[in-house]
Short mmCIF file of C-alpha atoms and ligand atoms in Angstrom, two decimals:
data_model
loop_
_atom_site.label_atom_id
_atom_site.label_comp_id
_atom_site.label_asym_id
_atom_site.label_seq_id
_atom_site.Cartn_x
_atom_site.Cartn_y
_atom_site.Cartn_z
CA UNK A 3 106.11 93.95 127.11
CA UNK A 4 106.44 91.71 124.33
CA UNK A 5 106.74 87.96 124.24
CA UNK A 6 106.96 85.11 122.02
CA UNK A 7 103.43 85.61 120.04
CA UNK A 8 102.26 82.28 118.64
CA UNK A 9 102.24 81.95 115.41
CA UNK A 10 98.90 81.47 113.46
CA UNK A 11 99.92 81.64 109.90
CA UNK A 12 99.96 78.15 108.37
CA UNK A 13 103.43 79.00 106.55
CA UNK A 14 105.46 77.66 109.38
CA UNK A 15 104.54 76.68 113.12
CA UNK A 16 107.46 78.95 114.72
CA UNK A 17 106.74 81.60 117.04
CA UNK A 18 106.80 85.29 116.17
CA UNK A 19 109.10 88.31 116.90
CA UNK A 20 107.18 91.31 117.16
CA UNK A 21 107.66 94.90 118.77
CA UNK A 22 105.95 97.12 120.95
CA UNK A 23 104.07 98.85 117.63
CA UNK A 24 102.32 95.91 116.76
CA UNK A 25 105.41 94.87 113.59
CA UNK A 26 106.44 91.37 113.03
CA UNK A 27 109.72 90.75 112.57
CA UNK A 28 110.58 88.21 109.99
CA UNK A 29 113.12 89.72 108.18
CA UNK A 30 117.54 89.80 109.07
CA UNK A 31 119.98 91.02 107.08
CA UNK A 32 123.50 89.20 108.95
CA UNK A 33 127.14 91.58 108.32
CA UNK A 34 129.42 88.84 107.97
CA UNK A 35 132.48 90.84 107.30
CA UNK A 36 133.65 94.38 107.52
CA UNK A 37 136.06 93.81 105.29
CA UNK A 38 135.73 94.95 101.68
CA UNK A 39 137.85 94.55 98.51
CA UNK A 40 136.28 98.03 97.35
CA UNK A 41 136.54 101.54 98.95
CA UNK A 42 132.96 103.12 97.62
CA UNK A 43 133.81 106.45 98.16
CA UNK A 44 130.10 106.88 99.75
CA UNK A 45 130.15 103.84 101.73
CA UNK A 46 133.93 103.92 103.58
CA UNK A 47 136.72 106.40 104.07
CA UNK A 48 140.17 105.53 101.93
CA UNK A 49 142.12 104.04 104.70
CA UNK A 50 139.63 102.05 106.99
CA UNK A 51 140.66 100.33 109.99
CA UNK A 52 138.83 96.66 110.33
CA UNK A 53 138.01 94.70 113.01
CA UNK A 54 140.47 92.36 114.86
CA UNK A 55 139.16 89.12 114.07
CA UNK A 56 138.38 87.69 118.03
CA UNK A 57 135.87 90.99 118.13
CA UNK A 58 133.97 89.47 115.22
CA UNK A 59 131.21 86.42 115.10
CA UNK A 60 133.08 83.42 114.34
CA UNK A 61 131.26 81.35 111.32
CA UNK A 62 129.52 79.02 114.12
CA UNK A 63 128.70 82.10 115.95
CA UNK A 64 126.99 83.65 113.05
CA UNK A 65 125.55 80.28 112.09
CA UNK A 66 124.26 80.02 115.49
CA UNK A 67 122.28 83.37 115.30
CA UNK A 68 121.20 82.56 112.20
CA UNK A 69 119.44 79.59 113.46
CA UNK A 70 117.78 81.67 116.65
CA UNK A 71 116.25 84.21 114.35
CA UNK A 72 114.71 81.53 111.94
CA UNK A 73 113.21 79.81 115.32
CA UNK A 74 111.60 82.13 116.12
CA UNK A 75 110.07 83.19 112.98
CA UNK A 76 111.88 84.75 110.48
CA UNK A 77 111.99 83.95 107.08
CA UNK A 78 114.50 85.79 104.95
CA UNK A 79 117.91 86.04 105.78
CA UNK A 80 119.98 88.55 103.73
CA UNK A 81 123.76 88.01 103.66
CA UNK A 82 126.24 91.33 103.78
CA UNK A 83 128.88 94.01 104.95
CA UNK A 84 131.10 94.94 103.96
CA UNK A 85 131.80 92.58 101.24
CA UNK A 86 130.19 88.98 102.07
CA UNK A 87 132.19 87.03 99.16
CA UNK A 88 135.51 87.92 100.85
CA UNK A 89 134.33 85.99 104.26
CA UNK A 90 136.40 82.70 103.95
CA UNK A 91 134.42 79.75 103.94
CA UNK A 92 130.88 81.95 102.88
CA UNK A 93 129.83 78.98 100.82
CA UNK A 94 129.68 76.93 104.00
CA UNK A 95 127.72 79.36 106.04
CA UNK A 96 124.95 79.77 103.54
CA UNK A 97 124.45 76.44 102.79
CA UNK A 98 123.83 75.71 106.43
CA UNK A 99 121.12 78.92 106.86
CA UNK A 100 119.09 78.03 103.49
CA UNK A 101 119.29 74.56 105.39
CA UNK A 102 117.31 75.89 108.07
CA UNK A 103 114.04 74.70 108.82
CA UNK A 104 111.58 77.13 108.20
CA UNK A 105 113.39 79.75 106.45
CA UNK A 106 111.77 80.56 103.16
CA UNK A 107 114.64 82.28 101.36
CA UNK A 108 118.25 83.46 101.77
CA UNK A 109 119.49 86.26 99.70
CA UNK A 110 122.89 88.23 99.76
CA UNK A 111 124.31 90.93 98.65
CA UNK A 112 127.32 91.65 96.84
CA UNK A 113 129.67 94.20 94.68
CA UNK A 114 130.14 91.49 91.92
CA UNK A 115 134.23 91.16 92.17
CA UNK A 116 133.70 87.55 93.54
CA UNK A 117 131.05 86.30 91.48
CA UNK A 118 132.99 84.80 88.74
CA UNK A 119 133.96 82.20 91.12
CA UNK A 120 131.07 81.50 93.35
CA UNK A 121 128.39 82.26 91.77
CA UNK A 122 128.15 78.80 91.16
CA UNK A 123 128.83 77.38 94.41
CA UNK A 124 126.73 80.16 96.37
CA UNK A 125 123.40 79.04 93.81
CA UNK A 126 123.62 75.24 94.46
CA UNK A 127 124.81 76.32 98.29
CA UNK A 128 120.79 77.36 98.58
CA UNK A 129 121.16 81.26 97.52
CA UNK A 130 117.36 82.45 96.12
CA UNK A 131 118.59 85.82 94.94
CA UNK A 132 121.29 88.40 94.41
CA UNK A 133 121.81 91.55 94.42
CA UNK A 134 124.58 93.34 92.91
CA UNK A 135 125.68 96.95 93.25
CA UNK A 136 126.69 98.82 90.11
CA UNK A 137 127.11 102.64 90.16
CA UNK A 138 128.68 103.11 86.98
CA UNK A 139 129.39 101.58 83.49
CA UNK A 140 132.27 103.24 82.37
CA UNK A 141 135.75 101.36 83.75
CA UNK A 142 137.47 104.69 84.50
CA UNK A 143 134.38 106.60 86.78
CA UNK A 144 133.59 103.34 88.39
CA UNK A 145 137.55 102.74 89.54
CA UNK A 146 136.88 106.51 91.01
CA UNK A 147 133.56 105.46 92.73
CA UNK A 148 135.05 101.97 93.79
CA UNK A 149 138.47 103.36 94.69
CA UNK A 150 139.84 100.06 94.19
CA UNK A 151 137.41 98.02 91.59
CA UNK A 152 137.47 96.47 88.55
CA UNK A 153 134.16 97.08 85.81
CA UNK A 154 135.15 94.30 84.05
CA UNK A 155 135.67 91.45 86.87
CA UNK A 156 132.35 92.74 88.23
CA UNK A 157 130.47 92.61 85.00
CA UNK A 158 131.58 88.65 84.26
CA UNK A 159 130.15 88.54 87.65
CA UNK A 160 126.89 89.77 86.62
CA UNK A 161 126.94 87.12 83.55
CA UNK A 162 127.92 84.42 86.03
CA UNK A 163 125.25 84.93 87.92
CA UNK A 164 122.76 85.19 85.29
CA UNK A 165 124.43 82.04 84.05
CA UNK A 166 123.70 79.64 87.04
CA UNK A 167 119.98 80.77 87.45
CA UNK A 168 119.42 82.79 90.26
CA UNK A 169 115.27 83.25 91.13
CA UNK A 170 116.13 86.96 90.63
CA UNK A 171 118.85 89.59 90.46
CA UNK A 172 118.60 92.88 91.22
CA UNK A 173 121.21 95.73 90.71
CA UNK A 174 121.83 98.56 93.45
CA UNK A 175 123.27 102.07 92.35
CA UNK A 176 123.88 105.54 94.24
CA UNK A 177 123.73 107.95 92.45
CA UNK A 178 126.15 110.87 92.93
CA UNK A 179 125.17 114.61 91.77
CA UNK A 180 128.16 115.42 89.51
CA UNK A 181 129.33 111.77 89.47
CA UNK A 182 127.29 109.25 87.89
CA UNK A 183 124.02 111.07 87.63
CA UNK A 184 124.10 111.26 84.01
CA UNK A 185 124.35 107.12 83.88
CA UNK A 186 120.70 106.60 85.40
CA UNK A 187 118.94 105.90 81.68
CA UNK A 188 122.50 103.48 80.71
CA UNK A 189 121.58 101.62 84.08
CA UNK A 190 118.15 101.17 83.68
CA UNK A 191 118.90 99.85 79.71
CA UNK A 192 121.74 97.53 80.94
CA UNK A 193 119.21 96.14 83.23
CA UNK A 194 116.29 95.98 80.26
CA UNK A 195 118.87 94.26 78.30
CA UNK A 196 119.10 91.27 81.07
CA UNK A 197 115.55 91.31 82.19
CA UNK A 198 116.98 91.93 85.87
CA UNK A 199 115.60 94.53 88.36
CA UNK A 200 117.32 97.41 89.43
CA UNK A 201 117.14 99.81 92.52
CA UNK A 202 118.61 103.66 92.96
CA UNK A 203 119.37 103.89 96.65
CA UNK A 204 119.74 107.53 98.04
CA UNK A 205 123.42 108.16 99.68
CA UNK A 206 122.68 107.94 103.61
CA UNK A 207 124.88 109.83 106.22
CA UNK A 208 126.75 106.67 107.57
CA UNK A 209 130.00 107.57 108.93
CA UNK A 210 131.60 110.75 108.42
CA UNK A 211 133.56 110.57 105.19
CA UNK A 212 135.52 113.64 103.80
CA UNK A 213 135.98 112.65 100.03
CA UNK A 214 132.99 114.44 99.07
CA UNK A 215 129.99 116.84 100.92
CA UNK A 216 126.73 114.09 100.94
CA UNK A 217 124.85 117.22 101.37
CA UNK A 218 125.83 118.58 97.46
CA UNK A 219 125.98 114.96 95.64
CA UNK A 220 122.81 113.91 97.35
CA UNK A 221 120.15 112.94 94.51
CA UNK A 222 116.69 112.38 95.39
CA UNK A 223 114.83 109.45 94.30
CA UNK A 224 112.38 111.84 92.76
CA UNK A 225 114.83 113.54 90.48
CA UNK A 226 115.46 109.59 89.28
CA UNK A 227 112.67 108.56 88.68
CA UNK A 228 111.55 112.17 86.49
CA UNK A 229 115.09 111.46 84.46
CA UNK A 230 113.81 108.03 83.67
CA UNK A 231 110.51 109.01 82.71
CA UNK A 232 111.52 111.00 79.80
CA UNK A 233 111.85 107.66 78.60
CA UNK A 234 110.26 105.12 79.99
CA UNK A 235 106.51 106.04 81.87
CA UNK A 236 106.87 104.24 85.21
CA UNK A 237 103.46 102.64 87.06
CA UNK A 238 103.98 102.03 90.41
CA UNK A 239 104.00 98.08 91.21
CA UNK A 240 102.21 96.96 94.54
CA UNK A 241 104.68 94.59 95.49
CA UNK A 242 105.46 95.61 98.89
CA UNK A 243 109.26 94.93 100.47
CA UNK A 244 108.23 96.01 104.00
CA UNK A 245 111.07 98.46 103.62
CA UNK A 246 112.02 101.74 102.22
CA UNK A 247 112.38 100.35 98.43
CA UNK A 248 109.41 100.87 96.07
CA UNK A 249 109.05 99.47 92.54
CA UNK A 250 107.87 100.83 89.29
CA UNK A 251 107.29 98.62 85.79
CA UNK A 252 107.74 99.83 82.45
CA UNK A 253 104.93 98.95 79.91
CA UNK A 254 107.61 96.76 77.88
CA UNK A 255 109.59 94.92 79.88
CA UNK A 256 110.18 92.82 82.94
CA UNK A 257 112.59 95.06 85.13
CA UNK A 258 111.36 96.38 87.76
CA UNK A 259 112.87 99.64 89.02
CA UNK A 260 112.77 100.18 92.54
CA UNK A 261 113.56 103.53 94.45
CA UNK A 262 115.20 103.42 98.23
CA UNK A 263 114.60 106.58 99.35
CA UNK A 264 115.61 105.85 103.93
CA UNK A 265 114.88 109.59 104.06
CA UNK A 266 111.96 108.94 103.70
CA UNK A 267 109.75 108.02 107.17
CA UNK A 268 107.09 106.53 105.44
CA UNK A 269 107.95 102.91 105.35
CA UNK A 270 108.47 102.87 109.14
CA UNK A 271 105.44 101.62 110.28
CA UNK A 272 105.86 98.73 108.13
CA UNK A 273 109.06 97.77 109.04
CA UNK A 274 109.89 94.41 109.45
CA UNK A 275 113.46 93.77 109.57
CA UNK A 276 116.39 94.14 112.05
CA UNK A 277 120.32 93.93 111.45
CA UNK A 278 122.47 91.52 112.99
CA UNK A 279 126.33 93.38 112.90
CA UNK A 280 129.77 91.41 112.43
CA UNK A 281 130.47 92.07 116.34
CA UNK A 282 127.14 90.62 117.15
CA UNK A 283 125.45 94.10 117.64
CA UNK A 284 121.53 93.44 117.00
CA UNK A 285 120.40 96.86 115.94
CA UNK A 286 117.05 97.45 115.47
CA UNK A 287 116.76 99.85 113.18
CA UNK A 288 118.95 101.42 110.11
CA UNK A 289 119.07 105.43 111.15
CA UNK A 290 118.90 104.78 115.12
CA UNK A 291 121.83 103.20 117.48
CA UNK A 292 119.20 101.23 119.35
CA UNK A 293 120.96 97.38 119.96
CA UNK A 294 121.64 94.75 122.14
CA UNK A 295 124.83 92.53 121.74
CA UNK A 296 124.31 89.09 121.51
CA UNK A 297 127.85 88.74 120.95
CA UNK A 298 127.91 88.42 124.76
CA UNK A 299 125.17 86.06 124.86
CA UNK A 300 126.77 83.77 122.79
CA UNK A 301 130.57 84.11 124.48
CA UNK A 302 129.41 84.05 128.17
CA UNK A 303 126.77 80.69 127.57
CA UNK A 304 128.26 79.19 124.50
CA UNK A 305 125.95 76.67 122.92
CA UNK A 306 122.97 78.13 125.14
CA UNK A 307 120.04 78.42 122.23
CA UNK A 308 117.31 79.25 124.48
CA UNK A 309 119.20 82.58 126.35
CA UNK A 310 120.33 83.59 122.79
CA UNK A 311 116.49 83.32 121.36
CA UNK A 312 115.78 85.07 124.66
CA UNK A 313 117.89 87.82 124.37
CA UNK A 314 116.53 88.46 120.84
CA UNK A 315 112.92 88.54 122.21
CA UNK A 316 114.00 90.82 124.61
CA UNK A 317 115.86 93.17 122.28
CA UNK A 318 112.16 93.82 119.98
CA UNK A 319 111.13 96.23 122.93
CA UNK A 320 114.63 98.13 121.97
CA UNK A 321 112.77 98.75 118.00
CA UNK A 322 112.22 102.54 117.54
CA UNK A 323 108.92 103.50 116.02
CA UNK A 324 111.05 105.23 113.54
CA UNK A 325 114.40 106.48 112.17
CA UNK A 326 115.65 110.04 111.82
CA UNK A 327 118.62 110.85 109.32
CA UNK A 328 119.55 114.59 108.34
CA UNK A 329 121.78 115.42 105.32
CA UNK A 330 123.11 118.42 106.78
CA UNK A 331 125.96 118.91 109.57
CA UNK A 332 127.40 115.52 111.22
CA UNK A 333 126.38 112.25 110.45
CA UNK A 334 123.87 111.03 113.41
CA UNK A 335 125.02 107.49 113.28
CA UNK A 336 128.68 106.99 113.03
CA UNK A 337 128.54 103.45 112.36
CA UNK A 338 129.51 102.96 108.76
CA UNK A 339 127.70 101.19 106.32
CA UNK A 340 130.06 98.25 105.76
CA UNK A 341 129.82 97.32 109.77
CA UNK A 342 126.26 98.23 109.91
CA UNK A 343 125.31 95.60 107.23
CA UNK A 344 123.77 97.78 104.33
N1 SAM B 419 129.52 95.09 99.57
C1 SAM B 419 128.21 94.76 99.18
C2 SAM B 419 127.69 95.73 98.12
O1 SAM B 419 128.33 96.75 97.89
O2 SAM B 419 126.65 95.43 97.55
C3 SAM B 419 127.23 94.69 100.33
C4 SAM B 419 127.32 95.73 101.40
S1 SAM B 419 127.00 97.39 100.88
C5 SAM B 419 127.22 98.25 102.40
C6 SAM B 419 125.24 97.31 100.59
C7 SAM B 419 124.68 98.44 99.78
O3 SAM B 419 124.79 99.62 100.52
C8 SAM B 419 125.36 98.68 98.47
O4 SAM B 419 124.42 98.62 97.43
C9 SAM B 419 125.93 100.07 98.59
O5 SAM B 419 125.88 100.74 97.38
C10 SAM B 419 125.04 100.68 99.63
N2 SAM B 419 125.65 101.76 100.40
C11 SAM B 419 126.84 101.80 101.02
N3 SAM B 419 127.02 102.97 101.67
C12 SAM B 419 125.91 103.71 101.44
C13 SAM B 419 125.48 105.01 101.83
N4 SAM B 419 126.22 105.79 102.60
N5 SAM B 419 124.26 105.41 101.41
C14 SAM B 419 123.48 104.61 100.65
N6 SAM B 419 123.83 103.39 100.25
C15 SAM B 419 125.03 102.94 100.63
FE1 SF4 B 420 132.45 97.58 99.90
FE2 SF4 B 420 129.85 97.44 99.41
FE3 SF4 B 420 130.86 99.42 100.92
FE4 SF4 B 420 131.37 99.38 98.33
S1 SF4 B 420 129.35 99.60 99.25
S2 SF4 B 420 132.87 99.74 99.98
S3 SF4 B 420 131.49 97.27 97.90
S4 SF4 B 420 130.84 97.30 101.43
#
């Protein structure tokens, strides 16, 4: 059984989510939109279907979770989606969370195609740090990988960013066998060039998707990390995310280069994060379908704080120990990425 451990770090008095293995959870990344403006080819299928708009968590709604999680305990809030920028009125639900007593940072992730334009407003809003996915620096391949973006809009996004002084950026990029595996060493030197961190996540069977076999175009983090080596000797860093990311330095500069590698089970026992979904699914782990909807929490006792911190205590005992994701045959989850909140 677990209950609401007290706290005895002197960080913050809140109490403490943690799960039946022993792992404190002080970590959420919130979906605040399906919706996207790209089509990622990896991420979502061409013509995607999105949620009717009384199934998702109203702004107040999400707000409201927000504020639960950071009660009891947690201290990084990660905004996503689908696309987070295209969520009307995102300015005004991250300046309330960073409000938050207690909460230590809140990050978000984006594509970039927004940036130009609130980049500014999202930094004084309270945003710590960005990340920005990039697969490709060529306008032409990345319109292929994006289905719909534009290199350019993404890469004054990029320069806003850097321009308004977030703590850190970091860029994310899949790499696609055949596709954009012959960009790693351009990535890594765009990132050198801007003194920004960047991460190579390996493609992860969310959602069935039929415009290319994940199975062929899957590239391991390994292979990455030997194609960047015959450049740049990596030493591994011992800065810890508590997730499946690990970072490298290069002898002469500051960017980091992390690796994502889900496949791997290692990180598991140090897990300390759970997902809250647009609908208000609270799923407790990436590669399992393990959740508890607090959706219905919040629509059958609006305004109720104490069930909705409840039902989140409750829904640690739902944490697997671990995940399990195959490459081959059909995807095990069929949630995809953009409504899991990647
Ligand atoms: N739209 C934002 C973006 O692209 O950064 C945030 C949401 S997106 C789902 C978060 C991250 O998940 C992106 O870096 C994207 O590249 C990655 N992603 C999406 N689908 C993936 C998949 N099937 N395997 C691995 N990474 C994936
Ligand atoms: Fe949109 Fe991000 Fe998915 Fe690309 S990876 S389709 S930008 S949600």
């Amino acid at each position: 059984m677990n209950a609401v451990v007290p706290e005895t770090a002197k960080t913050h008095q809140a109490p403490a989510l943690v799960d039946r293995f022993g792992r404190r959870v002080d970590y959420v990344r919130i979906s605040v939109t399906d919706r996207c403006d790209f089509r990622c080819v990896y991420c979502m299928g061409e013509d995607m279907q999105f949620l009717p708009r009384r199934e998702i968590l109203s702004l107040e709604e999400l707000l409201a979770a927000a504020e639960a999680f950071v009660a009891l305990g947690v201290t990084k809030i990660r905004l996503t989606g689908g696309e987070p920028l295209v969520r009307q009125d995102i300015v005004w639900l991250a300046g309330h969370i960073a409000a938050l007593p207690g909460l230590h940072e809140l990050v978000l992730t984006t594509n970039g195609s927004q940036l130009p334009r609130l980049a500014a407003p999202l930094r004084e809003a309270g945003v710590k740090r960005v990340n920005i996915s990039l697969d490709s620096l060529d306008r032409a391949r990345f319109r292929q990988l994006t289905r719909t973006g534009d290199l350019d809009t993404v890469l004054a996004g990029i320069d806003a960013a850097l321009a308004v002084g977030f703590e850190r950026l970091k860029l994310n990029s899949v790499i696609l066998r055949g596709r954009n595996d012959d960009e790693v060493l351009a990535l890594v030197e765009f990132a050198r060039a801007r003194d920004i961190d960047i991460s190579f996540i390996e493609e992860m069977p969310l959602g069935h998707i039929d415009e290319h076999d994940r199975a062929e175009s899957f590239c391991s983090s390994a292979e990455l990390r030997a194609i960047i080596e015959t450049r740049y000797p990596l030493t591994p860093s011992l800065d810890s995310t508590g997730g499946p990311s690990r970072y490298w330095h290069m002898a002469d500069s500051d960017t980091r280069v992390g690796f994502i590698s889900p496949h791997s089970h290692n990180f598991c026992h140090l897990c300390n994060r759970v997902r809250l979904t647009v609908e208000g699914r609270l799923l407790l782990c990436l590669g399992n379908e393990h959740s508890t909807d607090l959706r219905a929490v919040m629509r059958e006792r609006p305004g109720d704080a104490e069930a909705l911190r409840e039902a989140i205590v409750q829904a640690m005992d739902l944490k697997p120990e671990r995940h399990h994701f195959a490459l081959d045959g059909e995807p095990e989850i069929v949630r995809f990425m953009n409504t899991t909140g990647g």
